[in-house]
Coordinates of C-alpha atoms in Angstrom, one line a residue:
M1 CA -11.0 6.9 -8.7
A2 CA -13.0 3.6 -8.3
K3 CA -14.5 3.1 -5.1
K4 CA -13.2 -0.6 -3.4
S5 CA -16.8 -0.9 -3.1
G6 CA -19.9 -3.4 -4.2
N7 CA -20.9 -0.2 -5.9
A8 CA -21.3 -1.6 -9.8
F9 CA -20.6 1.3 -11.8
D10 CA -17.7 4.7 -10.6
F11 CA -19.6 7.3 -13.1
G12 CA -16.8 9.8 -11.9
L13 CA -14.1 8.1 -12.9
F14 CA -15.7 6.9 -16.3
K15 CA -16.6 10.5 -17.0
R16 CA -12.8 10.9 -16.8
L17 CA -11.9 8.0 -19.0
V18 CA -14.4 9.2 -21.9
G19 CA -12.6 12.6 -21.9
Y20 CA -9.4 10.5 -23.5
T21 CA -11.8 10.2 -26.3
N22 CA -12.1 14.3 -27.4
P23 CA -9.5 14.2 -29.4
Y24 CA -10.7 11.3 -31.4
R25 CA -14.3 13.2 -31.2
F26 CA -15.3 11.9 -34.9
T27 CA -14.5 8.5 -34.3
F28 CA -16.4 8.4 -31.1
Y29 CA -19.7 9.7 -32.2
F30 CA -19.3 7.6 -35.7
V31 CA -19.5 4.5 -33.6
G32 CA -22.3 5.7 -31.8
L33 CA -24.3 5.9 -35.0
A34 CA -23.1 2.4 -35.7
A35 CA -24.1 0.8 -32.9
V36 CA -27.7 3.0 -33.8
L37 CA -27.9 1.8 -37.3
L38 CA -27.1 -1.9 -36.1
S39 CA -29.8 -1.3 -33.8
I40 CA -32.3 -1.2 -36.5
F41 CA -30.7 -4.1 -38.4
A42 CA -31.7 -6.0 -36.1
V43 CA -35.1 -5.7 -35.8
A44 CA -35.2 -5.4 -39.7
R45 CA -34.4 -8.6 -40.3
P46 CA -37.3 -9.9 -37.5
Y47 CA -39.9 -7.9 -39.4
L48 CA -39.0 -8.6 -42.8
L49 CA -39.0 -12.7 -41.5
Q50 CA -42.8 -12.0 -40.2
Q51 CA -43.4 -10.6 -43.4
A52 CA -42.8 -13.3 -45.7
I53 CA -44.4 -15.8 -44.0
D54 CA -47.7 -13.6 -43.4
T55 CA -48.2 -12.4 -47.0
G56 CA -45.8 -15.1 -48.7
F57 CA -45.4 -18.2 -47.3
V58 CA -49.5 -18.2 -45.6
P59 CA -50.9 -16.9 -49.2
K60 CA -47.7 -18.5 -51.1
N61 CA -47.1 -15.6 -53.3
E62 CA -43.6 -16.6 -54.4
N63 CA -42.9 -13.0 -55.6
L64 CA -42.9 -11.6 -52.7
I65 CA -41.1 -14.4 -50.9
L66 CA -38.3 -13.7 -53.6
E67 CA -38.7 -10.4 -52.5
Y68 CA -38.6 -10.4 -49.2
V69 CA -35.2 -12.5 -49.2
V70 CA -33.8 -10.1 -51.4
L71 CA -34.4 -7.9 -48.4
M72 CA -33.5 -9.7 -45.5
L73 CA -30.0 -10.4 -47.9
V74 CA -29.5 -6.6 -48.6
V75 CA -29.9 -5.7 -44.2
L76 CA -27.7 -9.1 -43.1
F77 CA -25.1 -7.2 -45.7
L78 CA -25.0 -3.5 -44.4
E79 CA -25.3 -5.3 -40.6
V80 CA -22.0 -6.8 -41.8
I81 CA -20.4 -4.1 -43.2
F82 CA -21.5 -1.9 -39.9
Q83 CA -20.7 -4.3 -37.5
F84 CA -17.1 -4.6 -39.2
L85 CA -16.8 -0.5 -39.3
F86 CA -18.3 -0.9 -35.3
I87 CA -15.9 -3.6 -33.8
Y88 CA -12.1 -2.3 -36.1
F89 CA -13.2 1.3 -34.9
A90 CA -14.4 0.7 -31.6
N91 CA -11.0 -0.9 -31.0
W92 CA -8.7 1.9 -32.7
L93 CA -10.1 4.3 -30.2
G94 CA -9.6 2.0 -27.8
Q95 CA -5.8 1.9 -28.8
E96 CA -5.5 5.4 -29.0
V97 CA -6.6 6.7 -25.9
I98 CA -4.4 3.9 -24.0
R99 CA -1.8 4.9 -26.1
D100 CA -2.2 8.7 -24.9
I101 CA -2.9 7.0 -21.0
R102 CA 0.4 5.2 -21.1
V103 CA 2.7 8.0 -22.4
K104 CA 1.3 10.6 -20.3
L105 CA 1.4 8.2 -17.0
F106 CA 5.0 7.4 -18.1
D107 CA 5.8 11.3 -18.7
H108 CA 4.2 11.6 -15.0
M109 CA 5.8 9.0 -13.6
M110 CA 9.8 10.0 -15.4
L111 CA 9.4 13.5 -13.3
F112 CA 8.9 11.8 -9.6
K113 CA 10.8 12.0 -6.8
K114 CA 13.3 9.4 -5.7
Q115 CA 11.6 8.7 -2.4
Y116 CA 8.4 7.4 -4.5
Y117 CA 10.6 4.9 -6.4
D118 CA 12.1 3.8 -2.7
Q119 CA 8.5 3.2 -1.1
S120 CA 7.4 2.0 -4.3
A121 CA 7.5 -1.8 -5.6
V122 CA 8.8 -1.9 -9.3
G123 CA 6.6 -5.1 -10.6
R124 CA 3.8 -3.1 -9.0
L125 CA 4.2 0.4 -11.0
V126 CA 5.3 -2.0 -14.3
T127 CA 2.2 -3.6 -14.0
R128 CA 0.5 -0.5 -13.9
A129 CA 1.7 1.0 -16.8
V130 CA 1.7 -1.9 -19.1
S131 CA -1.0 -4.5 -18.2
D132 CA -3.3 -2.6 -16.4
I133 CA -3.4 0.1 -19.2
E134 CA -3.9 -2.9 -21.5
T135 CA -7.1 -3.9 -19.7
I136 CA -8.8 0.1 -20.4
A137 CA -8.7 -0.7 -24.2
S138 CA -11.0 -3.6 -23.5
I139 CA -13.8 -0.7 -22.3
F140 CA -14.0 0.4 -25.8
S141 CA -13.2 -2.2 -27.3
E142 CA -14.9 -4.6 -25.8
G143 CA -17.3 -3.0 -23.1
L144 CA -18.7 0.9 -23.4
F145 CA -20.2 0.5 -26.8
M146 CA -20.6 -2.9 -27.0
I147 CA -23.2 -2.4 -23.8
F148 CA -24.3 0.9 -25.8
S149 CA -25.5 -1.2 -28.8
D150 CA -26.7 -4.0 -26.9
L151 CA -29.6 -1.9 -24.7
L152 CA -29.8 0.4 -27.6
K153 CA -30.9 -3.1 -29.6
M154 CA -33.2 -3.9 -26.4
I155 CA -34.8 -0.6 -26.1
V156 CA -35.8 -0.9 -29.8
I157 CA -36.4 -4.9 -29.8
L158 CA -38.9 -3.9 -27.2
G159 CA -40.8 -0.6 -28.9
F160 CA -40.8 -3.2 -31.9
M161 CA -42.6 -6.1 -29.8
T162 CA -45.4 -3.7 -28.4
Y163 CA -46.4 -2.2 -31.4
K164 CA -46.8 -6.1 -32.9
S165 CA -48.3 -7.8 -29.5
W166 CA -48.6 -6.3 -25.9
Q167 CA -50.0 -9.6 -25.1
L168 CA -46.6 -11.3 -26.0
T169 CA -45.1 -8.0 -25.2
L170 CA -45.9 -9.1 -21.5
I171 CA -45.0 -12.7 -21.3
V172 CA -41.9 -11.5 -22.6
L173 CA -41.2 -9.0 -19.6
A174 CA -42.5 -11.3 -17.1
I175 CA -39.6 -13.1 -17.1
L176 CA -37.0 -10.0 -17.9
P177 CA -37.3 -8.9 -14.7
L178 CA -35.3 -12.0 -12.7
I179 CA -32.9 -11.8 -15.7
L180 CA -32.1 -7.7 -14.9
Y181 CA -32.0 -8.4 -10.9
A182 CA -29.9 -11.9 -11.5
T183 CA -27.3 -9.2 -13.6
R184 CA -27.2 -6.0 -11.3
V185 CA -26.8 -9.1 -8.6
F186 CA -23.6 -10.4 -11.5
Q187 CA -21.8 -6.6 -11.9
K188 CA -21.7 -6.4 -8.2
K189 CA -20.0 -9.5 -7.2
M190 CA -17.8 -9.5 -10.1
K191 CA -16.6 -5.7 -9.8
T192 CA -15.2 -7.1 -6.3
A193 CA -13.6 -9.8 -7.7
F194 CA -12.2 -8.7 -10.2
E195 CA -10.9 -6.1 -8.2
E196 CA -9.2 -8.8 -5.8
V197 CA -7.6 -10.7 -9.2
R198 CA -6.2 -7.2 -10.3
T199 CA -4.4 -7.0 -7.0
Q200 CA -3.8 -10.8 -7.1
V201 CA -2.3 -9.8 -10.3
S202 CA 0.2 -7.0 -9.5
N203 CA 1.6 -9.1 -6.2
L204 CA 2.6 -11.2 -8.9
N205 CA 4.6 -9.4 -11.1
S206 CA 6.2 -7.7 -8.2
F207 CA 7.1 -10.9 -6.8
V208 CA 8.5 -12.7 -10.0
Q209 CA 10.2 -9.5 -11.0
E210 CA 12.2 -9.4 -7.7
R211 CA 13.1 -13.2 -7.6
I212 CA 14.3 -13.2 -11.2
T213 CA 16.1 -9.9 -10.9
G214 CA 17.9 -10.7 -7.8
M215 CA 18.3 -14.8 -8.8
K216 CA 21.6 -15.1 -8.2
I217 CA 21.1 -14.4 -4.6
V218 CA 18.2 -16.9 -4.5
Q219 CA 20.8 -19.8 -5.2
L220 CA 23.7 -18.6 -3.3
F221 CA 21.8 -18.6 -0.6
T222 CA 20.1 -21.7 -1.7
R223 CA 16.6 -19.7 -1.1
E224 CA 15.0 -21.9 -4.5
E225 CA 12.5 -24.0 -2.0
T226 CA 11.6 -20.9 -0.2
E227 CA 11.1 -19.1 -3.0
Y228 CA 8.9 -21.6 -4.7
T229 CA 6.7 -22.1 -1.6
N230 CA 6.7 -18.5 -1.3
F231 CA 5.6 -18.5 -5.4
R232 CA 2.9 -20.9 -4.7
S233 CA 1.2 -19.2 -2.5
I234 CA 0.8 -16.1 -4.2
N235 CA -0.2 -17.9 -7.2
E236 CA -2.6 -19.9 -5.7
K237 CA -4.3 -16.2 -4.5
H238 CA -4.1 -15.4 -8.0
K239 CA -5.7 -18.5 -8.6
K240 CA -8.8 -18.4 -6.5
G241 CA -9.1 -14.7 -7.3
W242 CA -10.2 -16.0 -11.1
V243 CA -12.2 -19.2 -10.0
K244 CA -14.3 -16.9 -7.7
T245 CA -15.2 -15.1 -11.2
V246 CA -15.6 -18.2 -12.8
W247 CA -17.5 -19.5 -10.1
Y248 CA -20.3 -15.9 -10.7
N249 CA -20.4 -16.9 -14.6
S250 CA -20.6 -20.6 -14.1
I251 CA -24.2 -19.3 -11.3
F252 CA -25.4 -16.5 -14.0
F253 CA -25.7 -17.6 -17.4
P254 CA -27.6 -21.0 -16.8
I255 CA -30.4 -18.9 -14.8
A256 CA -30.3 -16.5 -18.5
E257 CA -30.6 -19.7 -20.8
M258 CA -33.0 -21.4 -18.8
S259 CA -35.4 -18.0 -18.2
S260 CA -35.0 -17.2 -22.4
S261 CA -36.3 -20.9 -23.1
V262 CA -39.4 -20.4 -20.8
T263 CA -40.3 -17.7 -22.6
I264 CA -39.7 -19.4 -26.1
G265 CA -42.2 -22.2 -24.2
L266 CA -44.5 -19.5 -23.3
I267 CA -44.8 -17.7 -26.8
V268 CA -45.3 -21.0 -28.1
W269 CA -48.2 -21.5 -26.1
F270 CA -49.7 -18.6 -25.4
G271 CA -48.9 -16.7 -29.8
G272 CA -49.4 -20.7 -31.0
L273 CA -52.7 -20.9 -29.9
R274 CA -53.7 -17.2 -30.7
A275 CA -53.1 -17.4 -34.4
A276 CA -55.0 -21.3 -34.9
E277 CA -57.8 -19.2 -33.7
G278 CA -57.2 -16.1 -36.7
D279 CA -56.6 -13.9 -33.5
V280 CA -54.8 -10.6 -34.7
I281 CA -51.7 -12.7 -33.7
T282 CA -50.1 -14.3 -36.6
L283 CA -48.0 -17.1 -37.5
G284 CA -44.9 -14.5 -38.3
V285 CA -45.6 -12.9 -35.4
V286 CA -44.5 -15.7 -33.1
I287 CA -42.0 -16.7 -35.1
A288 CA -40.9 -13.1 -35.3
F289 CA -41.5 -12.7 -31.0
I290 CA -39.1 -16.4 -30.7
E291 CA -36.0 -14.4 -32.8
L292 CA -37.0 -11.2 -31.3
S293 CA -37.7 -13.3 -27.5
Q294 CA -33.6 -14.3 -27.9
M295 CA -32.2 -11.5 -29.7
L296 CA -33.5 -9.5 -26.2
F297 CA -32.3 -11.7 -23.8
R298 CA -28.6 -12.8 -26.0
P299 CA -27.6 -8.7 -25.3
L300 CA -28.5 -9.2 -21.2
R301 CA -26.2 -12.0 -20.9
Q302 CA -23.5 -10.1 -24.0
I303 CA -24.3 -7.4 -21.3
A304 CA -23.2 -9.3 -18.3
D305 CA -20.2 -10.4 -19.9
K306 CA -19.6 -7.1 -21.9
F307 CA -20.0 -5.3 -17.7
N308 CA -17.2 -7.8 -16.7
T309 CA -14.4 -6.8 -19.2
L310 CA -15.9 -2.8 -18.8
Q311 CA -15.4 -3.8 -14.5
M312 CA -12.0 -4.9 -15.0
G313 CA -11.1 -1.7 -17.3
M314 CA -12.8 0.7 -15.0
V315 CA -10.5 -1.1 -12.2
A316 CA -7.7 -1.0 -14.0
A317 CA -8.3 2.9 -14.7
S318 CA -8.6 3.4 -11.4
R319 CA -5.1 2.3 -10.6
V320 CA -3.6 4.3 -13.3
F321 CA -5.4 7.3 -12.8
A322 CA -4.2 6.5 -8.8
I323 CA -0.6 7.4 -10.0
L324 CA -1.3 10.3 -11.7
D325 CA -3.4 11.8 -9.2
T326 CA 0.1 11.2 -7.2
D327 CA 1.6 13.8 -6.0
A328 CA 5.2 12.6 -5.7
R329 CA 6.6 15.3 -8.8
V330 CA 9.6 17.7 -7.6
E331 CA 8.5 21.4 -7.3
N332 CA 9.9 23.1 -10.6
K333 CA 9.6 26.5 -9.9
G334 CA 12.6 27.6 -11.3
T335 CA 13.1 30.0 -14.1
I336 CA 17.3 30.6 -13.4
Q337 CA 18.8 29.0 -17.0
L338 CA 22.5 28.4 -15.9
K339 CA 24.9 29.5 -18.7
N340 CA 29.1 28.5 -18.0
I341 CA 28.6 27.8 -14.4
S342 CA 32.2 28.1 -12.1
G343 CA 30.9 25.9 -10.2
A344 CA 30.5 27.1 -6.9
I345 CA 28.8 24.9 -4.2
D346 CA 27.5 26.3 -0.8
F347 CA 25.6 24.2 1.4
D348 CA 24.1 26.5 4.6
E349 CA 22.0 24.5 7.4
V350 CA 20.7 22.1 5.2
R351 CA 18.5 19.7 7.6
F352 CA 17.5 16.6 5.7
S353 CA 15.4 13.5 6.7
Y354 CA 13.7 10.2 4.6
L355 CA 11.3 9.7 7.6
E356 CA 10.0 12.4 9.3
G357 CA 11.1 12.7 13.0
E358 CA 14.7 11.0 11.9
E359 CA 16.8 13.1 10.6
V360 CA 19.9 12.0 8.0
L361 CA 21.9 15.7 7.8
K362 CA 21.4 18.0 10.8
G363 CA 22.2 21.6 9.8
V364 CA 25.4 20.5 7.6
S365 CA 27.1 23.5 6.3
F366 CA 30.2 23.4 3.6
S367 CA 31.6 25.0 1.0
V368 CA 33.4 24.5 -2.6
N369 CA 35.4 26.6 -3.9
S370 CA 35.2 26.6 -8.4
G371 CA 37.5 24.2 -9.7
D372 CA 38.3 22.5 -6.7
T373 CA 38.2 18.7 -5.8
V374 CA 36.4 17.8 -2.4
A375 CA 36.4 14.4 -0.6
I376 CA 33.3 13.4 1.8
V377 CA 34.6 10.7 3.6
G378 CA 32.0 8.8 6.9
A379 CA 31.2 5.2 7.8
T380 CA 27.8 3.9 5.9
G381 CA 25.1 6.0 7.3
A382 CA 26.9 9.2 8.2
G383 CA 24.6 11.4 4.8
K384 CA 27.3 11.4 2.5
S385 CA 25.3 10.1 -0.8
T386 CA 22.2 11.9 0.4
I387 CA 24.6 15.5 0.0
I388 CA 24.3 14.0 -3.6
N389 CA 21.2 13.6 -4.0
L390 CA 19.8 17.0 -2.5
L391 CA 22.1 18.8 -5.1
N392 CA 20.7 17.5 -7.9
R393 CA 17.6 17.5 -5.9
F394 CA 16.3 14.0 -5.8
Y395 CA 14.8 15.2 -2.7
E396 CA 13.6 18.2 -1.5
I397 CA 15.5 19.8 1.9
D398 CA 13.9 20.2 5.2
S399 CA 15.5 23.6 5.8
G400 CA 18.3 25.5 4.9
T401 CA 19.9 26.3 1.5
I402 CA 22.0 25.4 -1.0
L403 CA 23.5 27.0 -3.4
I404 CA 25.4 26.9 -7.0
D405 CA 27.2 29.6 -8.2
D406 CA 25.6 31.7 -5.2
K407 CA 21.9 30.9 -6.7
D408 CA 19.5 29.1 -4.2
I409 CA 19.1 25.7 -6.3
N410 CA 15.3 26.1 -6.1
T411 CA 15.3 29.0 -8.1
I412 CA 17.0 27.6 -11.0
D413 CA 15.1 25.4 -13.9
L414 CA 15.5 22.0 -13.2
K415 CA 17.0 20.5 -16.2
S416 CA 19.2 23.4 -16.3
L417 CA 20.6 22.5 -12.9
R418 CA 20.8 18.6 -13.5
S419 CA 22.6 18.9 -17.2
H420 CA 25.6 20.8 -15.7
I421 CA 26.1 18.0 -13.2
A422 CA 26.9 15.0 -14.6
V423 CA 26.8 11.9 -11.8
V424 CA 29.3 8.8 -11.0
L425 CA 28.0 6.2 -9.2
Q426 CA 28.9 3.6 -7.4
D427 CA 26.6 0.9 -9.1
V428 CA 26.4 1.6 -12.6
F429 CA 23.4 0.9 -14.8
L430 CA 23.8 0.3 -18.5
F431 CA 20.8 -0.4 -20.4
A432 CA 20.3 -3.4 -22.7
D433 CA 22.2 -1.5 -25.6
T434 CA 25.4 -0.3 -27.0
I435 CA 28.2 0.8 -25.8
L436 CA 27.4 4.1 -27.7
N437 CA 23.6 4.5 -26.7
N438 CA 24.6 4.0 -23.2
I439 CA 27.0 6.3 -23.3
T440 CA 25.2 8.9 -25.3
L441 CA 21.8 7.9 -23.8
N442 CA 20.6 9.0 -27.4
N443 CA 21.2 12.5 -27.3
P444 CA 21.6 13.6 -30.8
D445 CA 23.7 16.4 -30.0
I446 CA 26.6 14.0 -29.0
T447 CA 28.4 12.7 -32.2
E448 CA 30.3 9.3 -31.9
Q449 CA 33.3 10.8 -32.9
Q450 CA 32.9 13.1 -29.7
V451 CA 32.6 9.7 -27.8
T452 CA 35.8 8.4 -29.3
E453 CA 37.6 10.9 -28.7
A454 CA 36.5 11.4 -25.2
A455 CA 37.6 7.9 -24.3
K456 CA 40.6 8.4 -26.2
E457 CA 41.1 11.3 -23.7
I458 CA 40.5 9.6 -20.7
K459 CA 41.9 6.2 -22.2
I460 CA 39.8 3.8 -22.5
H461 CA 39.6 3.6 -26.1
D462 CA 41.7 0.5 -26.8
F463 CA 39.2 -1.2 -24.2
I464 CA 36.1 -0.3 -25.8
M465 CA 37.6 -1.2 -29.1
S466 CA 39.0 -4.4 -27.5
L467 CA 35.5 -5.6 -27.3
P468 CA 33.0 -7.8 -30.4
D469 CA 31.7 -4.6 -32.6
G470 CA 33.6 -1.5 -30.2
Y471 CA 31.2 1.0 -29.8
H472 CA 28.3 -0.9 -31.0
Y473 CA 28.6 -3.6 -28.5
N474 CA 25.5 -5.1 -26.9
V475 CA 25.9 -4.8 -23.4
K476 CA 22.8 -6.9 -22.5
E477 CA 20.3 -6.0 -19.7
R478 CA 22.5 -4.0 -17.0
G479 CA 25.6 -4.6 -18.2
A480 CA 25.5 -8.1 -17.7
M481 CA 28.1 -8.3 -20.4
L482 CA 30.5 -6.2 -19.3
S483 CA 32.7 -6.9 -15.3
S484 CA 31.9 -4.2 -13.0
G485 CA 34.9 -2.5 -13.5
Q486 CA 34.1 -2.5 -17.1
R487 CA 30.8 -0.9 -16.6
Q488 CA 32.5 1.6 -14.1
L489 CA 34.6 2.5 -17.3
I490 CA 31.2 3.5 -19.2
S491 CA 29.9 5.5 -16.5
F492 CA 32.9 7.7 -16.4
L493 CA 33.1 8.2 -20.0
R494 CA 29.0 9.0 -20.1
A495 CA 29.5 11.5 -17.5
Y496 CA 33.1 12.9 -19.1
V497 CA 31.2 13.5 -22.5
T498 CA 28.8 16.0 -21.5
N499 CA 31.2 18.4 -20.1
P500 CA 30.1 19.3 -17.1
E501 CA 31.2 22.0 -14.2
I502 CA 30.6 20.3 -11.8
L503 CA 30.9 16.4 -11.6
V504 CA 30.4 14.1 -9.2
L505 CA 31.9 10.4 -7.8
D506 CA 29.5 8.5 -5.5
E507 CA 32.1 6.0 -4.2
A508 CA 32.6 5.1 -8.0
T509 CA 36.1 3.8 -7.3
S510 CA 35.5 1.3 -4.7
S511 CA 34.3 -1.9 -6.6
I512 CA 36.7 -2.4 -9.5
D513 CA 38.4 -5.3 -10.4
S514 CA 42.3 -5.1 -10.7
H515 CA 43.3 -4.9 -14.2
S516 CA 40.6 -2.0 -14.6
E517 CA 42.3 -0.2 -11.5
Q518 CA 44.7 1.7 -13.5
L519 CA 42.3 3.0 -15.9
I520 CA 39.7 4.2 -13.7
Q521 CA 42.7 5.6 -11.8
D522 CA 43.4 7.9 -15.1
A523 CA 40.3 8.4 -15.9
T524 CA 39.5 10.2 -12.7
D525 CA 42.0 12.5 -12.8
K526 CA 41.5 13.1 -15.8
I527 CA 37.4 13.8 -15.7
T528 CA 37.9 16.0 -12.4
E529 CA 40.5 18.3 -14.2
G530 CA 39.5 21.7 -14.2
R531 CA 36.1 21.2 -12.7
T532 CA 34.0 21.3 -9.8
S533 CA 34.4 18.0 -8.4
M534 CA 32.3 16.2 -5.2
V535 CA 33.9 12.5 -5.0
I536 CA 32.8 10.1 -2.2
A537 CA 36.0 7.5 -2.0
H538 CA 37.7 4.9 -0.2
R539 CA 40.9 5.2 -2.3
L540 CA 43.5 6.8 -1.1
A541 CA 45.0 8.7 -4.0
T542 CA 41.8 10.2 -4.9
I543 CA 41.3 11.1 -1.1
K544 CA 44.7 12.6 -0.3
N545 CA 45.0 14.9 -3.7
A546 CA 41.2 16.4 -3.2
D547 CA 42.3 19.9 -2.0
K548 CA 39.6 19.5 1.1
I549 CA 38.2 16.7 2.9
I550 CA 34.8 16.7 4.6
V551 CA 34.8 14.1 7.5
M552 CA 31.1 13.1 8.2
D553 CA 29.5 11.0 11.4
R554 CA 26.0 10.4 11.8
G555 CA 24.7 13.4 9.8
L556 CA 27.2 16.1 10.9
I557 CA 30.5 17.1 9.7
V558 CA 32.6 16.9 12.7
E559 CA 36.2 17.6 9.9
Q560 CA 37.2 19.4 7.6
G561 CA 40.9 19.9 6.1
T562 CA 43.1 18.4 3.4
H563 CA 44.4 15.6 4.0
T564 CA 47.9 16.5 6.1
E565 CA 45.8 19.3 8.1
L566 CA 43.4 15.9 9.7
L567 CA 46.6 13.8 9.9
E568 CA 47.6 16.3 12.7
I569 CA 44.8 16.1 15.0
D570 CA 45.6 13.9 17.5
N571 CA 42.8 11.0 18.0
G572 CA 40.7 12.9 15.3
Y573 CA 37.8 11.4 13.3
Y574 CA 39.7 11.3 10.1
K575 CA 43.1 10.0 11.1
N576 CA 41.3 7.4 13.2
L577 CA 39.8 6.4 9.8
Y578 CA 42.9 6.7 8.2
D579 CA 44.6 4.3 10.3
V580 CA 41.9 2.0 10.7
Q581 CA 40.9 1.6 6.6
F582 CA 43.5 3.7 4.6
S583 CA 47.2 3.1 6.2
T584 CA 47.5 -0.6 4.2
V585 CA 46.7 0.1 0.8
T586 CA 49.7 1.2 -1.2
E587 CA 49.6 4.4 -3.2

């Protein structure tokens, strides 16, 4: 990864990045060859101009002049063709590389533990996966090959100049150290500046995304002015980061331009005098040197500019690789493929903590028989949802064992494990897509007919058909076009069509509207029928009908039993909970 220091370049990071061009070696080498040819063409034009002046214009040989003009046109034509191929394939290579990196990054992030996303700003991750990766493309399209081409041109030009006149070459070289020193300083300053710019871009993206997503809260609590002030502050930091890069540019480029002008003046003064005295330095050589010196200094100025682009790409690459190097994936060492399981679940002395030293589950043990419905109740923070997260291996337990059909879930292939468990969450997430695609999640094995039949079985087909376009109704972002109860019904159907052996309802019936209440209850009865179900619920009917109720408090199971058994415990936790929260609920 790139170090956040003033170091001008990180070759380890660069080598890693170039490694992504291996599948496109032919294109990579072709672009390099095009750069070599362009450097040769760049020297050929001044040489032909010098020959035209010295052997054509001075002796007034019209035929020779015509020949050199034609040759210059041919060289110019070839230069244009290879310039086109160079630019096109350099950009093509860049796009191929970032496509591969973006796919690899997304695939890597898909396997992260839920804990990683709990601790990471979504806006920052979006910046890494979108704009940062796009910036990496410029390393190939505007940075790496352009710099290589320019450096090659400079070497060829210096060699040709030395061959033609070492005296005039020394004049040019006398000014060159100033340009090189300024370029070196410029590179270091720009790297630091661009690191700051990328940081501020991430902060800006995170802030904007969170505020737009939570705009309802901002407006409900009249936080518009406060958030506006905060945004101005973040935006000001972003502006200052960019202004710093403009400041460095405004210093460097005038120095480069002044050095170039001084060089031309010295060449004209010294070379002109020698040409007038009939020295080996001819008029053609002087004119060629004027053009060659410009061609020598222009790449220097462009290299500095391209190095800016390269630095931005390298900074972006270091941030992307930081995520790729993050080891936050759930270890999938399981080899067992579950098939037709009965759905028996056992928790044995399970301990878990989100933060080290702060246990959420403190040695939890319970069993769920195949086909039973178990309700888990308790106050907020008791550890109810944590049990669900651990069953799906969204987090890794600290100690203990979780078994499904007497098999440790760590020995089961992760995809196989989750394919047998369906979860209906309280906070239903729907994609900006059709109802059908939100139910099937684009699984080609689930047909529209299967979805329709399943909807009829849980009695929500009529509700879906009442919407415009029915199953092809677009629910927009996060299901904004549906009520919370309607979204909940969609999530029930999404779980039901997968025909899971184990069903989890995580407070799935706690936030529904009155119109959807009966539909939700009917759907619950249907989808829990004949399968192992774990229900975290507040509704009396669901809890009363459960085969077992597990009562949790502060990470411990304090009571277990049926509804009737628990109510018989004098001053029991569940009885008190029932009296306070449930006794007023009409069944």
